[in-house]
Amino acid sequence: MAKFLLYRILQAVFVVIAVTLIVSFAIRLTGDPAVMLAQGAGSITEADLDRIREALGLNQSFLTQYIGFLRGLVVGDFGRSFMGGTPVSDLIGRALPATLALAFASLFVSIVVSIPLGIKAAVSRGRWPDQMIRIFSLIGLSFPNFWLAIMLVLLLSITFNLLPPSGMEGFSSFIMPAATMGIILTATNVRLVRTTMLDTLRSQYIMVARAKGLSNTVVLYKHALRNCSIPLITYFGLQFGGLLGGIVVVERVFNWPGLGTLAFEAVSARDYPVLQGVITVLSLMIISINLLVDIAYGLVDPRVRKE
Amino acid sequence: MKKNKRVLNGAIAGMALSVAFSASAQAGSLTIASPQDPGSWDPIDTFLVNWASVATNIFDGLTYRGPDLELVPGLATEWEELDEGTRIRFTLREGVTFHNGEPFNAEAVKFTFDRLLGEEGGQGPQRSNYTAIESVEVIDDYTVDFHLNEPDPVLLTKLAGYGAMIVPPEYLAEHGDEHFNTHPVGTGPFKVVEYNPREDVQLEAFAEHWGGAPKLDEVTYRFISEPSTAVAELQAGRVDIVIPPTVPIGMIDTINNHDGISVVSVASPTVEAIRFNTQSGITADERVRKAMIMAVDRQAIIDSILAGEGEMIASFQGAQSFGNDPDMEPLPYDPQQARKLLDEAGVEQGATVQIDVRGNDATFGEVAQVVAAYLQGVGITASIQPYETNVLLNDIIPAGRTGEMFQQKWGGWTFDFDNTAYLMYHTGERWNPYDSDAELDEMLESQRSITDQEERETLLQEIAQYTQDRALEMPLYSINALYGVSDRVENFEPAPDNRIRLTNVDVSE
């Protein structure tokens, strides 16, 4: 088990290095932050640009810059934003809780809605509740999240003035962004719950349970749901990682002060340290979730360890 | 029982009073949506207009230029040019204090410029605009001399904005640069109470401001980058002013049709043009360039695509720019004459050109399509090539890798044609990858050393005429700055350069 753990952790470190290397290299191909900073100055000369590049450390070779970044990473120092010099760790420290809160809220919405709907669809397979749920799930899947977000704002904030259109100011601010992310996740999850449930309901122990004369509720919630919850939890865990990456658009529409907004602005401004920092944190989180899932599998199923 | 009731009534009245009191304490608060957090409030760190639109309320410069663009005294009450423009003596305002109580004096001015031109300033983009300053000499507590390497006719204007804002020496010595970035202190009419990076910055009236206490008690700037979100906040009544360039043309009707809010616009210094590759392709021929300009009905573009929120321009500057000649007419829309010029130049029907545009600029995308349609009308097929904005600005234009034509948008916060003209037309400049004209170079250089403003204006107008004669670009329009404003805002005067000073602004309930 120790060997397996060590192997997976080394693999995770390698992935972080690969991801940050690709991101750092790619963003440096897209434009010069010195020019971005100087835009508007008008009479900027090459000497001025060189001076700014030197101050930002951009005159060093890519490898030197990248090694500097990795060195900082080891001690938790992501460097400073090019736009104003705020330490990147401070910016991430502010944005990460906002993103995590939104991601948890969205996942919560989707789990609470998708499990009962998925079960209902499975037990009434082929009949009208199943058809309706599947149609709604397909509609939910077809909505682009930005469109859904804008529609919610128009309806709930502008027409009925019920919720704040943007920002993070307490519970009411969570409803629309979490619903936007949640509806789209729910659409996927309903189908997953339905399929998993159908498989479970076909298994022999369910037939045995039914044959024993147990009530439908007990069969469904005590036997079937518990058994299909393992793949579902795994899937929701992995989905949480994907959610972090997909949150950018929703954060932007709702002006949510999270990692997505931070990353978006960093890309527009060619703020390398901020972007490197955000991507590193996101990839570390996704890798950690995967790692935890793998370890859990390893613990449960000895066959995985031998792979 | 009766007594109890009276007590209860008294308590209710008291509560009502306290509610009324807290409501009146809130009466003077205003919320503004700004598209971007500059990241640092230090004047030497940035050139973002979004910095200036907030910081113009936190800091003061030696000079001040309000919405009417007149240059008036700021922290300097008067100034005098000496030694043929190579020395400027400023008399400073007395009795001014920074928000932390530190006195403003000649030492603060010297400190500000030593810092700007020294190591700290060298790390930021601002220094390049003030390199004409050799040194600042303290004459007495309230007099300073600026010694210049060479006369800079635009310097007084530059002192009204951005990097030249006066900063407090003691505060910086005590707390350092990094602290100053997030806890700025100036002499302006509002002081910073709280700054939440990427979220908002909250200001409070600085009652001891030399210009008198502001009418508002509190101002909050919320950073909202998505235009539709900012407009939604305005519609929901949670934001009072949306500052440019957030309000897109397409949302003017949405705002105006909503109760209690409207769009207020003012001519801005931002101009748009389609510039030509004067070196190769059919646009190397001056007649072709003129023909293309005459083939396009620019007024129709302004009326339809810009919803009238723009003015036609004859050269690459707006009506407020120093050096603009109001008598200079844009080349007329005359497709017949255009076709004749194209025939003379031997351009055949179906000749092709490429127009490079910024990919994220939806309005200009439409403009480019209409331009292409007009060019089709005289037999030229134009294709539109959108680039990611920074790629276009950093890699394509400076490297001379554009198509025959390319979009150029230009701000021009100094409201002086010098800055634009020099960078657009002087040989070897970053924004001038194609053209080289010795006569034009000489004109551009000579106006820089002239301190007689009338003489300079004439020369700048000649430069504008010269560029029109050579048809170096297709001047399209100057764009209005569009503000979304709630009806509760009073005494609001839109600033052409987004720098609204809130001293006189008030709100009604």
mmCIF file of C-alpha atoms in Angstrom, chain A residues 29-32 35-46 48-49 51-52 55-56 80-81 83-87 91 94 150 153-154 157-158 161 163-169 252-255 257 261-262 264-265 267-271 274, chain B residues 35-40 45-48 121-129 131 158 178 181-182 195-199 222-229 231-233 235-236 238 258 388-391 393-395 410 413 419 423 429-431 448:
data_model
loop_
_atom_site.group_PDB
_atom_site.id
_atom_site.type_symbol
_atom_site.label_atom_id
_atom_site.label_comp_id
_atom_site.label_asym_id
_atom_site.label_seq_id
_atom_site.Cartn_x
_atom_site.Cartn_y
_atom_site.Cartn_z
ATOM 1 C CA LEU A 29 3.366 33.009 -26.253
ATOM 2 C CA THR A 30 0.266 35.186 -26.138
ATOM 3 C CA GLY A 31 1.688 38.637 -25.555
ATOM 4 C CA ASP A 32 3.946 40.837 -23.527
ATOM 5 C CA VAL A 35 3.106 46.234 -23.292
ATOM 6 C CA MET A 36 -0.179 45.554 -21.543
ATOM 7 C CA LEU A 37 0.935 47.619 -18.559
ATOM 8 C CA ALA A 38 2.243 50.396 -20.719
ATOM 9 C CA GLN A 39 -0.801 50.632 -22.969
ATOM 10 C CA GLY A 40 -2.218 54.083 -22.641
ATOM 11 C CA ALA A 41 1.130 55.587 -21.697
ATOM 12 C CA GLY A 42 1.446 56.764 -25.265
ATOM 13 C CA SER A 43 5.063 57.747 -25.569
ATOM 14 C CA ILE A 44 6.417 54.438 -24.362
ATOM 15 C CA THR A 45 9.814 53.505 -25.771
ATOM 16 C CA GLU A 46 11.579 50.168 -26.087
ATOM 17 C CA ASP A 48 10.808 51.834 -21.020
ATOM 18 C CA LEU A 49 9.486 48.416 -21.954
ATOM 19 C CA ARG A 51 12.849 48.570 -17.786
ATOM 20 C CA ILE A 52 9.399 47.232 -16.959
ATOM 21 C CA ALA A 55 11.300 44.905 -12.959
ATOM 22 C CA LEU A 56 8.866 42.041 -13.615
ATOM 23 C CA ARG A 80 3.199 38.874 -7.088
ATOM 24 C CA SER A 81 0.558 40.037 -9.523
ATOM 25 C CA MET A 83 -1.118 44.379 -11.992
ATOM 26 C CA GLY A 84 -0.302 46.185 -8.791
ATOM 27 C CA GLY A 85 2.064 43.784 -7.039
ATOM 28 C CA THR A 86 -0.396 42.103 -4.639
ATOM 29 C CA PRO A 87 0.940 38.699 -3.528
ATOM 30 C CA LEU A 91 -5.566 36.937 -4.153
ATOM 31 C CA ARG A 94 -9.614 35.516 -1.041
ATOM 32 C CA ILE A 150 -28.678 35.750 -17.804
ATOM 33 C CA VAL A 153 -30.992 37.515 -13.649
ATOM 34 C CA LEU A 154 -33.546 39.047 -16.005
ATOM 35 C CA SER A 157 -33.551 40.303 -10.295
ATOM 36 C CA ILE A 158 -34.891 42.722 -12.839
ATOM 37 C CA ASN A 161 -36.573 42.210 -7.932
ATOM 38 C CA LEU A 163 -32.518 38.453 -5.695
ATOM 39 C CA PRO A 164 -29.311 40.487 -6.105
ATOM 40 C CA PRO A 165 -28.096 40.219 -9.726
ATOM 41 C CA SER A 166 -24.451 39.826 -8.779
ATOM 42 C CA GLY A 167 -21.873 39.851 -6.029
ATOM 43 C CA MET A 168 -21.514 37.709 -2.916
ATOM 44 C CA GLU A 169 -23.595 39.193 -0.134
ATOM 45 C CA ARG A 252 -18.191 36.110 -14.529
ATOM 46 C CA VAL A 253 -21.896 36.606 -15.142
ATOM 47 C CA PHE A 254 -22.626 36.867 -11.417
ATOM 48 C CA ASN A 255 -19.473 38.848 -10.693
ATOM 49 C CA PRO A 257 -15.223 37.043 -6.562
ATOM 50 C CA THR A 261 -13.045 35.636 -12.219
ATOM 51 C CA LEU A 262 -9.437 35.890 -11.086
ATOM 52 C CA PHE A 264 -10.306 35.361 -16.480
ATOM 53 C CA GLU A 265 -8.853 38.731 -15.573
ATOM 54 C CA VAL A 267 -5.606 35.889 -18.877
ATOM 55 C CA SER A 268 -6.868 39.204 -20.262
ATOM 56 C CA ALA A 269 -4.070 41.121 -18.557
ATOM 57 C CA ARG A 270 -1.328 38.534 -19.229
ATOM 58 C CA ASP A 271 -0.790 38.463 -15.501
ATOM 59 C CA VAL A 274 -1.769 35.086 -11.056
ATOM 60 C CA PRO B 35 -15.140 47.485 -15.081
ATOM 61 C CA GLN B 36 -11.811 46.590 -13.547
ATOM 62 C CA ASP B 37 -9.819 46.601 -10.349
ATOM 63 C CA PRO B 38 -6.446 48.169 -11.155
ATOM 64 C CA GLY B 39 -4.805 45.978 -8.505
ATOM 65 C CA SER B 40 -2.863 48.833 -6.955
ATOM 66 C CA ASP B 45 1.815 51.550 -10.989
ATOM 67 C CA THR B 46 -0.687 51.726 -13.774
ATOM 68 C CA PHE B 47 -2.039 53.471 -16.803
ATOM 69 C CA LEU B 48 -5.524 52.080 -16.614
ATOM 70 C CA GLY B 121 8.823 54.634 -10.723
ATOM 71 C CA GLY B 122 11.182 52.694 -12.961
ATOM 72 C CA GLN B 123 9.277 49.510 -12.251
ATOM 73 C CA GLY B 124 6.020 50.934 -13.527
ATOM 74 C CA PRO B 125 4.794 52.286 -16.834
ATOM 75 C CA GLN B 126 4.249 55.862 -15.697
ATOM 76 C CA ARG B 127 7.778 57.216 -15.730
ATOM 77 C CA SER B 128 8.025 57.431 -19.505
ATOM 78 C CA ASN B 129 5.526 60.273 -19.571
ATOM 79 C CA THR B 131 11.068 62.052 -18.580
ATOM 80 C CA LYS B 158 0.119 65.427 -17.616
ATOM 81 C CA GLU B 178 3.313 47.557 -0.684
ATOM 82 C CA ASN B 181 -0.832 49.902 -2.962
ATOM 83 C CA THR B 182 -3.816 48.735 -0.952
ATOM 84 C CA TYR B 195 -10.482 47.962 -0.239
ATOM 85 C CA ASN B 196 -11.446 44.396 -1.122
ATOM 86 C CA PRO B 197 -9.323 43.364 -4.105
ATOM 87 C CA ARG B 198 -11.391 42.310 -7.141
ATOM 88 C CA GLU B 199 -14.617 43.178 -5.268
ATOM 89 C CA ARG B 222 -17.851 47.798 -7.305
ATOM 90 C CA PHE B 223 -15.698 46.047 -9.882
ATOM 91 C CA ILE B 224 -18.000 44.425 -12.438
ATOM 92 C CA SER B 225 -16.387 43.409 -15.687
ATOM 93 C CA GLU B 226 -19.336 41.860 -17.493
ATOM 94 C CA PRO B 227 -21.411 44.621 -19.156
ATOM 95 C CA SER B 228 -24.740 42.810 -18.870
ATOM 96 C CA THR B 229 -24.123 42.232 -15.158
ATOM 97 C CA VAL B 231 -26.455 46.938 -16.448
ATOM 98 C CA ALA B 232 -28.538 44.397 -14.490
ATOM 99 C CA GLU B 233 -27.229 45.924 -11.250
ATOM 100 C CA GLN B 235 -31.667 48.118 -13.451
ATOM 101 C CA ALA B 236 -32.057 46.480 -10.039
ATOM 102 C CA ARG B 238 -28.150 48.510 -6.651
ATOM 103 C CA HIS B 258 -36.166 51.026 -17.877
ATOM 104 C CA GLU B 388 -7.337 38.312 -30.320
ATOM 105 C CA THR B 389 -6.886 41.956 -29.280
ATOM 106 C CA ASN B 390 -3.508 41.577 -27.633
ATOM 107 C CA VAL B 391 -2.158 39.485 -30.445
ATOM 108 C CA LEU B 393 -1.664 44.947 -30.729
ATOM 109 C CA ASN B 394 1.499 43.145 -29.669
ATOM 110 C CA ASP B 395 2.424 40.947 -32.572
ATOM 111 C CA TRP B 410 -6.876 55.289 -29.769
ATOM 112 C CA TRP B 413 -6.102 61.128 -22.486
ATOM 113 C CA ASN B 419 0.852 62.195 -28.511
ATOM 114 C CA LEU B 423 3.200 57.638 -32.305
ATOM 115 C CA GLU B 429 7.359 54.167 -34.015
ATOM 116 C CA ARG B 430 5.697 51.040 -32.724
ATOM 117 C CA TRP B 431 2.283 51.938 -34.140
ATOM 118 C CA ARG B 448 7.597 69.221 -29.603
#
